[in-house]
Amino acid sequence: MKKFLLAAALLAVAGSTRSQSDTAGLALLGRVWGFMKYHSPAVASGRISWDSALLGFLPAYRRLTSRKEKNDSLQAFIDRAGGMPVGDSVAGPNYYIGFQPDDGANILLFRHEAAYPAIRYPDSSYGLLCLFRLWNAIEYWYPYKYGLKTAWPEVLREFIPRMSVEKDFTTYTHDVAELLARIDDTHGYLGWMRDTVVNGGYIRPFTLQYVGRWVVSSVDGKTALQPGDIVDSIDGESATALSGRLATECPASNAASRMIKLGLPMVRSHLKESRLTIRRKGVRVQLVVPNAHPAAPAAVDWNPAWFPYPRDTAYALLKGNVLYLNMALLNRNDSARWKPLIDGSRALIIDTRRNADEQNFTNAGDILLEMTLPVHTPFCRFKTAVPSRPGAFHLLPPTDQGLPHAASPYKGRIAVLIDGNSTSIGEFMAMAFRAVPGARLVGSATAGADGNVALLVLPGGGLAQFTGLGVYYPDGRETQRVGIQPDIAATVTLDDFLRKRDLALEKALLYLNGKP
């Protein structure tokens, strides 16, 4: 990033077309701006408003046509901020980034990023500011950048022509969504202050699940739809085409996880009612259903239709003294009631297909592991950002997270249910339970997005989320994108869904009862 590299980069585009030259010049500016944001002492101190510096510089820079003018202008921009830092290391805190220590890892915290909620359109500056802010956040602080399908610098060059002039808010939000989707991360999320403008002011009165076809999984009792209805089209667009169109804006670690995430935007609408074409028991039916306003959403049940127990079941004793535990509802404050049941059971089924509650601090996973995991049994390791070297990550030693252990761990067999709904904490718990002797993971691959998340405010009143901490097996094997793989495969088919079979549960019981 020194001066001679800057000139060389501009020389490389001298023979290209004006459009290509403009893109290359802006790409270089974006990379220089990001490098200095996280490396320059003057910028890192917060004394310079780095957003304002870019916004003030862009109009004149974009009018320049010659290589020499761009080179001199960019060098002057750098010099006004104290010059280009030498080397990759930095000293001291940074105004825009912070870290929270946690068991040797550095949890990423973006700070002091302005939201600029009242951008006026058409816009030719804030779109680039957003692109540069988000692109550089991924460039320096995303632990899985090495596994992206498209080289990250190519993504920057691709989006510059699109985001250099944003005609309206809707176009802008779609561009940002497609940009974030390129990180292939199920943790990826994009929200807006003006959510209803982006996603629609209504929610359809049903939920969808993909099992080879898009199927209604639950409904508001007021609608004529039924769980198990196969959806062919919504408002004149085939369900396949709709999901394919939305997929370009859906960050996901793998294909199965993407289909699960798509179920949410597919039930958002800008219309008061939805026209549906469905198939029910082989018969084609057309329906019109009223949509609900987000302030009063439809009373749909978000659990899978084939969930075999009452929807509020945290634990249940099954035939043969097998104890079923639902991690989504198992409450640590009720442990005095369910811990004795574990001690007296012959085998356990631990269902991680609905994630444990972390927001209300009722997650009981650590208590379960204390009762089952042998002492000094590392089950994971983290890759954490190095604060003094933006863009560098350090792979920490294997760890058991310092979890307490019982003097006499649980001796019975354990089956852990997983699928693509097992995300983040669900995957982490599956990794931990896999280390328990006699435990088997049953179901299908998890979402492939483990670790803590980082939140980044974006211009236009946006909030982006992505994985900020890498999680690996103790031997260094990947979990991101590939997910936690089952020991015993059980993938739900359309026939299973329509018959309300819980195939994973069935296979778990076979394993626990000693049957193949």
Tab-separated table of C-alpha atoms in Angstrom, residues 100-444:
chain	number	residue	atom	x	y	z
A	100	GLN	CA	-14.345	-8.174	24.109
A	101	PRO	CA	-12.052	-10.888	25.507
A	102	ASP	CA	-13.748	-14.249	26.020
A	103	ASP	CA	-11.796	-17.387	26.941
A	104	GLY	CA	-8.804	-16.299	24.850
A	105	ALA	CA	-10.920	-15.182	21.883
A	106	ASN	CA	-11.480	-11.583	20.804
A	107	ILE	CA	-15.198	-10.950	20.209
A	108	LEU	CA	-15.572	-8.362	17.459
A	109	LEU	CA	-17.417	-5.079	18.141
A	110	PHE	CA	-17.865	-2.460	15.409
A	111	ARG	CA	-18.239	1.038	16.856
A	112	HIS	CA	-19.051	4.632	15.885
A	113	GLU	CA	-20.487	3.802	12.464
A	114	ALA	CA	-23.040	6.441	11.415
A	115	ALA	CA	-26.413	5.258	10.056
A	116	TYR	CA	-27.273	8.245	7.814
A	117	PRO	CA	-30.979	7.294	7.781
A	118	ALA	CA	-32.103	10.212	5.577
A	119	ILE	CA	-30.146	9.693	2.341
A	120	ARG	CA	-31.595	11.612	-0.588
A	121	TYR	CA	-31.953	9.766	-3.888
A	122	PRO	CA	-30.675	9.491	-6.526
A	123	ASP	CA	-27.401	9.139	-4.627
A	124	SER	CA	-23.840	8.950	-5.934
A	125	SER	CA	-21.827	8.856	-2.690
A	126	TYR	CA	-23.505	6.999	0.183
A	127	GLY	CA	-23.857	3.823	-1.875
A	128	LEU	CA	-20.080	3.760	-2.298
A	129	LEU	CA	-19.607	4.573	1.382
A	130	CYS	CA	-21.773	1.558	2.249
A	131	LEU	CA	-19.918	-0.649	-0.204
A	132	PHE	CA	-16.506	0.397	1.128
A	133	ARG	CA	-17.610	0.064	4.774
A	134	LEU	CA	-19.078	-3.408	4.420
A	135	TRP	CA	-16.447	-4.679	1.985
A	136	ASN	CA	-13.580	-3.657	4.266
A	137	ALA	CA	-15.317	-5.074	7.357
A	138	ILE	CA	-15.328	-8.447	5.600
A	139	GLU	CA	-11.835	-7.926	4.173
A	140	TYR	CA	-10.266	-7.464	7.601
A	141	TRP	CA	-12.590	-9.083	10.134
A	142	TYR	CA	-14.393	-12.052	8.542
A	143	PRO	CA	-12.656	-15.281	9.650
A	144	TYR	CA	-13.882	-17.327	6.676
A	145	LYS	CA	-12.974	-15.001	3.811
A	146	TYR	CA	-10.558	-17.627	2.488
A	147	GLY	CA	-13.468	-19.921	1.587
A	148	LEU	CA	-15.551	-17.509	-0.505
A	149	LYS	CA	-16.725	-18.720	-3.909
A	150	THR	CA	-15.735	-15.443	-5.563
A	151	ALA	CA	-12.459	-13.655	-4.761
A	152	TRP	CA	-13.358	-10.723	-2.530
A	153	PRO	CA	-11.553	-8.061	-4.661
A	154	GLU	CA	-13.617	-9.203	-7.646
A	155	VAL	CA	-16.794	-8.624	-5.646
A	156	LEU	CA	-15.705	-5.056	-4.930
A	157	ARG	CA	-15.118	-4.366	-8.628
A	158	GLU	CA	-18.441	-5.967	-9.536
A	159	PHE	CA	-20.523	-3.831	-7.171
A	160	ILE	CA	-18.858	-0.457	-7.794
A	161	PRO	CA	-20.800	0.254	-11.032
A	162	ARG	CA	-24.041	-0.787	-9.325
A	163	MET	CA	-23.600	1.186	-6.098
A	164	SER	CA	-21.859	4.272	-7.475
A	165	VAL	CA	-25.291	5.661	-8.451
A	166	GLU	CA	-28.322	4.460	-6.485
A	167	LYS	CA	-31.590	5.651	-8.015
A	168	ASP	CA	-33.827	4.906	-5.005
A	169	PHE	CA	-33.936	3.288	-1.577
A	170	THR	CA	-35.382	0.003	-2.824
A	171	THR	CA	-32.670	-0.497	-5.441
A	172	TYR	CA	-30.039	0.392	-2.872
A	173	THR	CA	-31.275	-2.162	-0.328
A	174	HIS	CA	-31.367	-4.905	-2.967
A	175	ASP	CA	-27.765	-4.114	-3.942
A	176	VAL	CA	-26.626	-4.266	-0.309
A	177	ALA	CA	-28.494	-7.535	0.212
A	178	GLU	CA	-26.813	-9.128	-2.797
A	179	LEU	CA	-23.430	-7.889	-1.582
A	180	LEU	CA	-23.898	-9.425	1.864
A	181	ALA	CA	-25.126	-12.681	0.320
A	182	ARG	CA	-21.709	-13.124	-1.304
A	183	ILE	CA	-20.123	-14.019	2.041
A	184	ASP	CA	-21.931	-17.398	2.072
A	185	ASP	CA	-22.765	-17.169	5.769
A	186	THR	CA	-26.031	-18.278	7.358
A	187	HIS	CA	-25.296	-15.823	10.159
A	188	GLY	CA	-25.568	-13.135	7.487
A	189	TYR	CA	-28.517	-10.865	8.161
A	190	LEU	CA	-29.562	-7.444	6.896
A	191	GLY	CA	-32.190	-5.308	8.611
A	192	TRP	CA	-33.450	-1.787	7.918
A	193	MET	CA	-35.151	0.909	9.948
A	194	ARG	CA	-37.649	1.134	7.065
A	195	ASP	CA	-38.242	-2.620	7.062
A	196	THR	CA	-41.743	-2.514	5.610
A	197	VAL	CA	-40.536	-0.517	2.600
A	198	VAL	CA	-37.950	-3.187	1.870
A	199	ASN	CA	-39.739	-6.424	2.747
A	200	GLY	CA	-43.393	-5.445	2.595
A	201	GLY	CA	-45.857	-4.287	5.194
A	202	TYR	CA	-47.744	-7.584	5.443
A	203	ILE	CA	-47.056	-11.151	6.569
A	204	ARG	CA	-48.783	-14.068	4.888
A	205	PRO	CA	-50.781	-16.257	7.321
A	206	PHE	CA	-48.656	-19.371	6.928
A	207	THR	CA	-45.113	-20.677	7.124
A	208	LEU	CA	-43.270	-22.602	4.446
A	209	GLN	CA	-40.805	-25.457	4.528
A	210	TYR	CA	-38.847	-26.872	1.620
A	211	VAL	CA	-38.879	-30.659	1.332
A	212	GLY	CA	-38.293	-31.010	-2.383
A	213	ARG	CA	-41.344	-28.765	-2.848
A	214	TRP	CA	-42.512	-25.697	-0.964
A	215	VAL	CA	-45.044	-26.959	1.570
A	216	VAL	CA	-47.214	-25.133	4.086
A	217	SER	CA	-45.871	-26.143	7.498
A	218	SER	CA	-48.237	-24.183	9.741
A	219	VAL	CA	-51.138	-21.755	9.344
A	220	ASP	CA	-53.167	-19.074	11.019
A	221	GLY	CA	-56.435	-20.743	12.019
A	222	LYS	CA	-58.439	-18.141	10.062
A	223	THR	CA	-57.093	-19.177	6.648
A	224	ALA	CA	-58.352	-21.878	4.295
A	225	LEU	CA	-54.832	-23.252	3.945
A	226	GLN	CA	-53.815	-26.474	5.660
A	227	PRO	CA	-50.433	-27.824	6.751
A	228	GLY	CA	-49.235	-30.118	4.008
A	229	ASP	CA	-50.591	-28.004	1.129
A	230	ILE	CA	-47.998	-27.905	-1.667
A	231	VAL	CA	-47.572	-24.324	-2.921
A	232	ASP	CA	-47.190	-24.020	-6.685
A	233	SER	CA	-47.390	-20.232	-7.012
A	234	ILE	CA	-47.807	-17.039	-4.997
A	235	ASP	CA	-49.319	-13.953	-6.614
A	236	GLY	CA	-48.785	-15.331	-10.105
A	237	GLU	CA	-45.113	-16.273	-9.582
A	238	SER	CA	-44.129	-19.902	-9.197
A	239	ALA	CA	-42.788	-20.781	-5.758
A	240	THR	CA	-39.616	-22.067	-7.419
A	241	ALA	CA	-39.081	-18.795	-9.298
A	242	LEU	CA	-39.846	-16.725	-6.184
A	243	SER	CA	-37.350	-18.617	-4.032
A	244	GLY	CA	-34.761	-18.453	-6.818
A	245	ARG	CA	-35.156	-14.691	-7.105
A	246	LEU	CA	-34.894	-14.175	-3.343
A	247	ALA	CA	-31.918	-16.542	-3.074
A	248	THR	CA	-29.560	-13.973	-4.623
A	249	GLU	CA	-30.162	-11.791	-1.547
A	250	CYS	CA	-30.051	-14.575	1.052
A	251	PRO	CA	-26.701	-15.147	2.804
A	252	ALA	CA	-26.347	-18.848	3.550
A	253	SER	CA	-23.509	-21.213	4.333
A	254	ASN	CA	-24.930	-24.073	2.271
A	255	ALA	CA	-27.850	-24.926	0.013
A	256	ALA	CA	-30.017	-26.595	2.668
A	257	SER	CA	-29.608	-23.669	5.044
A	258	ARG	CA	-30.516	-21.228	2.277
A	259	MET	CA	-33.801	-23.032	1.625
A	260	ILE	CA	-34.667	-22.804	5.317
A	261	LYS	CA	-33.879	-19.075	5.472
A	262	LEU	CA	-35.884	-18.387	2.317
A	263	GLY	CA	-39.039	-19.483	4.110
A	264	LEU	CA	-39.070	-16.126	5.936
A	265	PRO	CA	-38.945	-13.609	3.029
A	266	MET	CA	-41.334	-15.794	1.042
A	267	VAL	CA	-44.121	-15.020	3.504
A	268	ARG	CA	-43.597	-11.243	3.400
A	269	SER	CA	-45.763	-9.183	1.047
A	270	HIS	CA	-46.540	-5.627	-0.031
A	271	LEU	CA	-50.187	-6.626	-0.616
A	272	LYS	CA	-53.161	-6.987	1.715
A	273	GLU	CA	-53.961	-10.432	0.346
A	274	SER	CA	-52.179	-13.232	-1.490
A	275	ARG	CA	-53.352	-15.310	-4.454
A	276	LEU	CA	-52.141	-18.895	-4.136
A	277	THR	CA	-52.175	-21.962	-6.308
A	278	ILE	CA	-51.749	-25.078	-4.207
A	279	ARG	CA	-52.036	-28.833	-4.508
A	280	ARG	CA	-53.949	-30.692	-1.813
A	281	LYS	CA	-54.047	-34.477	-2.058
A	282	GLY	CA	-53.211	-34.194	-5.751
A	283	VAL	CA	-55.965	-31.665	-6.521
A	284	ARG	CA	-55.046	-28.199	-7.828
A	285	VAL	CA	-56.731	-25.450	-5.781
A	286	GLN	CA	-56.677	-21.652	-6.097
A	287	LEU	CA	-57.107	-19.557	-2.967
A	288	VAL	CA	-57.054	-15.926	-1.899
A	289	VAL	CA	-55.876	-15.432	1.690
A	290	PRO	CA	-55.747	-12.209	3.741
A	291	ASN	CA	-52.337	-11.091	4.932
A	292	ALA	CA	-51.614	-9.725	8.385
A	293	HIS	CA	-49.837	-6.518	9.348
A	294	PRO	CA	-46.491	-7.009	11.202
A	295	ALA	CA	-47.932	-5.128	14.184
A	296	ALA	CA	-50.467	-7.943	14.511
A	297	PRO	CA	-48.842	-10.965	12.824
A	298	ALA	CA	-50.762	-14.080	11.996
A	299	ALA	CA	-50.923	-16.654	14.779
A	300	VAL	CA	-48.864	-19.233	12.950
A	301	ASP	CA	-46.938	-22.029	14.644
A	302	TRP	CA	-43.266	-21.874	13.654
A	303	ASN	CA	-42.490	-25.434	14.735
A	304	PRO	CA	-42.202	-28.164	12.106
A	305	ALA	CA	-45.531	-29.804	11.362
A	306	TRP	CA	-44.038	-33.210	12.120
A	307	PHE	CA	-42.869	-32.232	15.611
A	308	PRO	CA	-44.276	-35.200	17.527
A	309	TYR	CA	-44.845	-33.781	20.996
A	310	PRO	CA	-46.916	-30.907	22.364
A	311	ARG	CA	-45.483	-27.602	21.231
A	312	ASP	CA	-44.515	-26.620	24.771
A	313	THR	CA	-42.670	-29.847	25.548
A	314	ALA	CA	-39.312	-29.147	27.172
A	315	TYR	CA	-38.811	-32.765	28.220
A	316	ALA	CA	-40.773	-36.005	28.078
A	317	LEU	CA	-40.168	-39.548	29.258
A	318	LEU	CA	-40.655	-41.942	26.337
A	319	LYS	CA	-41.228	-45.662	26.187
A	320	GLY	CA	-38.279	-47.702	27.413
A	321	ASN	CA	-37.168	-45.029	29.899
A	322	VAL	CA	-35.745	-42.774	27.171
A	323	LEU	CA	-35.767	-39.097	28.154
A	324	TYR	CA	-36.455	-36.579	25.371
A	325	LEU	CA	-34.994	-33.070	25.900
A	326	ASN	CA	-35.933	-30.111	23.688
A	327	MET	CA	-33.058	-27.602	23.817
A	328	ALA	CA	-35.270	-24.742	22.614
A	329	LEU	CA	-37.526	-24.980	25.675
A	330	LEU	CA	-35.375	-26.668	28.290
A	331	ASN	CA	-35.016	-24.052	31.019
A	332	ARG	CA	-32.058	-23.974	33.392
A	333	ASN	CA	-34.336	-22.547	36.072
A	334	ASP	CA	-36.312	-25.814	36.015
A	335	SER	CA	-33.244	-28.048	36.341
A	336	ALA	CA	-34.311	-29.289	39.762
A	337	ARG	CA	-37.213	-31.017	38.006
A	338	TRP	CA	-35.480	-32.508	34.971
A	339	LYS	CA	-32.008	-33.348	36.303
A	340	PRO	CA	-33.348	-36.268	38.395
A	341	LEU	CA	-35.087	-37.570	35.269
A	342	ILE	CA	-31.733	-37.647	33.468
A	343	ASP	CA	-30.106	-39.503	36.346
A	344	GLY	CA	-32.875	-42.108	36.297
A	345	SER	CA	-33.125	-42.552	32.529
A	346	ARG	CA	-31.672	-45.330	30.389
A	347	ALA	CA	-30.885	-43.109	27.385
A	348	LEU	CA	-31.258	-39.517	26.210
A	349	ILE	CA	-32.538	-37.800	23.083
A	350	ILE	CA	-31.281	-34.206	22.890
A	351	ASP	CA	-33.104	-32.204	20.217
A	352	THR	CA	-31.054	-29.236	18.915
A	353	ARG	CA	-33.197	-28.644	15.818
A	354	ARG	CA	-34.654	-25.566	17.447
A	355	ASN	CA	-31.956	-23.367	18.941
A	356	ALA	CA	-31.590	-22.817	22.664
A	357	ASP	CA	-32.772	-19.508	24.115
A	358	GLU	CA	-29.722	-17.279	24.619
A	359	GLN	CA	-31.505	-13.928	24.895
A	360	ASN	CA	-33.337	-14.720	28.133
A	361	PHE	CA	-30.393	-16.597	29.660
A	362	THR	CA	-32.415	-19.784	30.120
A	363	ASN	CA	-30.179	-22.020	27.978
A	364	ALA	CA	-29.496	-25.219	29.885
A	365	GLY	CA	-26.812	-26.618	27.589
A	366	ASP	CA	-23.982	-26.141	30.054
A	367	ILE	CA	-25.902	-28.079	32.728
A	368	LEU	CA	-26.454	-30.986	30.322
A	369	LEU	CA	-22.797	-31.021	29.352
A	370	GLU	CA	-21.770	-30.935	32.996
A	371	MET	CA	-23.745	-34.151	33.466
A	372	THR	CA	-22.503	-35.913	30.320
A	373	LEU	CA	-19.085	-34.665	29.152
A	374	PRO	CA	-16.026	-36.394	30.684
A	375	VAL	CA	-13.489	-34.116	32.315
A	376	HIS	CA	-10.860	-32.497	30.075
A	377	THR	CA	-12.575	-33.354	26.799
A	378	PRO	CA	-11.832	-30.595	24.247
A	379	PHE	CA	-14.502	-30.447	21.559
A	380	CYS	CA	-13.681	-27.275	19.591
A	381	ARG	CA	-11.155	-24.568	18.862
A	382	PHE	CA	-11.578	-20.943	17.806
A	383	LYS	CA	-10.019	-18.748	15.165
A	384	THR	CA	-9.960	-15.212	16.491
A	385	ALA	CA	-9.031	-11.831	15.069
A	386	VAL	CA	-5.661	-10.369	16.055
A	387	PRO	CA	-6.376	-6.756	17.129
A	388	SER	CA	-2.845	-5.545	16.380
A	389	ARG	CA	-2.884	-6.985	12.850
A	390	PRO	CA	-6.125	-6.268	10.977
A	391	GLY	CA	-6.839	-9.106	8.581
A	392	ALA	CA	-4.878	-11.671	10.607
A	393	PHE	CA	-6.488	-14.481	12.619
A	394	HIS	CA	-5.029	-16.786	15.243
A	395	LEU	CA	-6.126	-20.417	15.697
A	396	LEU	CA	-6.413	-21.058	19.418
A	397	PRO	CA	-5.690	-24.434	21.067
A	398	PRO	CA	-8.502	-26.987	21.483
A	399	THR	CA	-10.742	-26.238	24.443
A	400	ASP	CA	-13.594	-27.631	26.507
A	401	GLN	CA	-14.708	-24.041	27.207
A	402	GLY	CA	-13.954	-24.499	30.886
A	403	LEU	CA	-17.238	-26.312	31.399
A	404	PRO	CA	-17.757	-27.945	34.803
A	405	HIS	CA	-17.844	-31.737	34.828
A	406	ALA	CA	-19.582	-34.275	37.002
A	407	ALA	CA	-17.507	-36.706	39.001
A	408	SER	CA	-19.454	-39.521	37.339
A	409	PRO	CA	-20.710	-38.550	33.836
A	410	TYR	CA	-23.906	-40.012	32.399
A	411	LYS	CA	-23.365	-43.633	31.283
A	412	GLY	CA	-26.343	-44.210	28.995
A	413	ARG	CA	-26.498	-43.796	25.241
A	414	ILE	CA	-27.253	-40.346	23.815
A	415	ALA	CA	-28.796	-39.409	20.463
A	416	VAL	CA	-28.546	-35.750	19.399
A	417	LEU	CA	-31.047	-34.613	16.754
A	418	ILE	CA	-29.722	-32.107	14.192
A	419	ASP	CA	-30.767	-30.585	10.884
A	420	GLY	CA	-30.424	-27.343	8.916
A	421	ASN	CA	-32.358	-25.454	11.599
A	422	SER	CA	-29.529	-26.148	14.056
A	423	THR	CA	-27.643	-22.867	13.753
A	424	SER	CA	-24.874	-21.250	15.779
A	425	ILE	CA	-25.526	-22.281	19.403
A	426	GLY	CA	-27.359	-25.376	18.146
A	427	GLU	CA	-24.307	-26.416	16.132
A	428	PHE	CA	-21.960	-25.615	18.977
A	429	MET	CA	-23.967	-27.799	21.335
A	430	ALA	CA	-23.982	-30.597	18.753
A	431	MET	CA	-20.164	-30.417	18.582
A	432	ALA	CA	-19.940	-30.644	22.351
A	433	PHE	CA	-22.369	-33.561	22.687
A	434	ARG	CA	-20.560	-35.438	19.903
A	435	ALA	CA	-17.519	-35.593	22.211
A	436	VAL	CA	-19.541	-37.532	24.795
A	437	PRO	CA	-18.745	-41.290	24.679
A	438	GLY	CA	-21.658	-43.219	23.225
A	439	ALA	CA	-23.348	-40.150	21.707
A	440	ARG	CA	-24.461	-40.124	18.079
A	441	LEU	CA	-25.701	-37.234	15.948
A	442	VAL	CA	-28.862	-38.148	14.040
A	443	GLY	CA	-30.521	-36.223	11.214
A	444	SER	CA	-29.041	-34.017	8.490
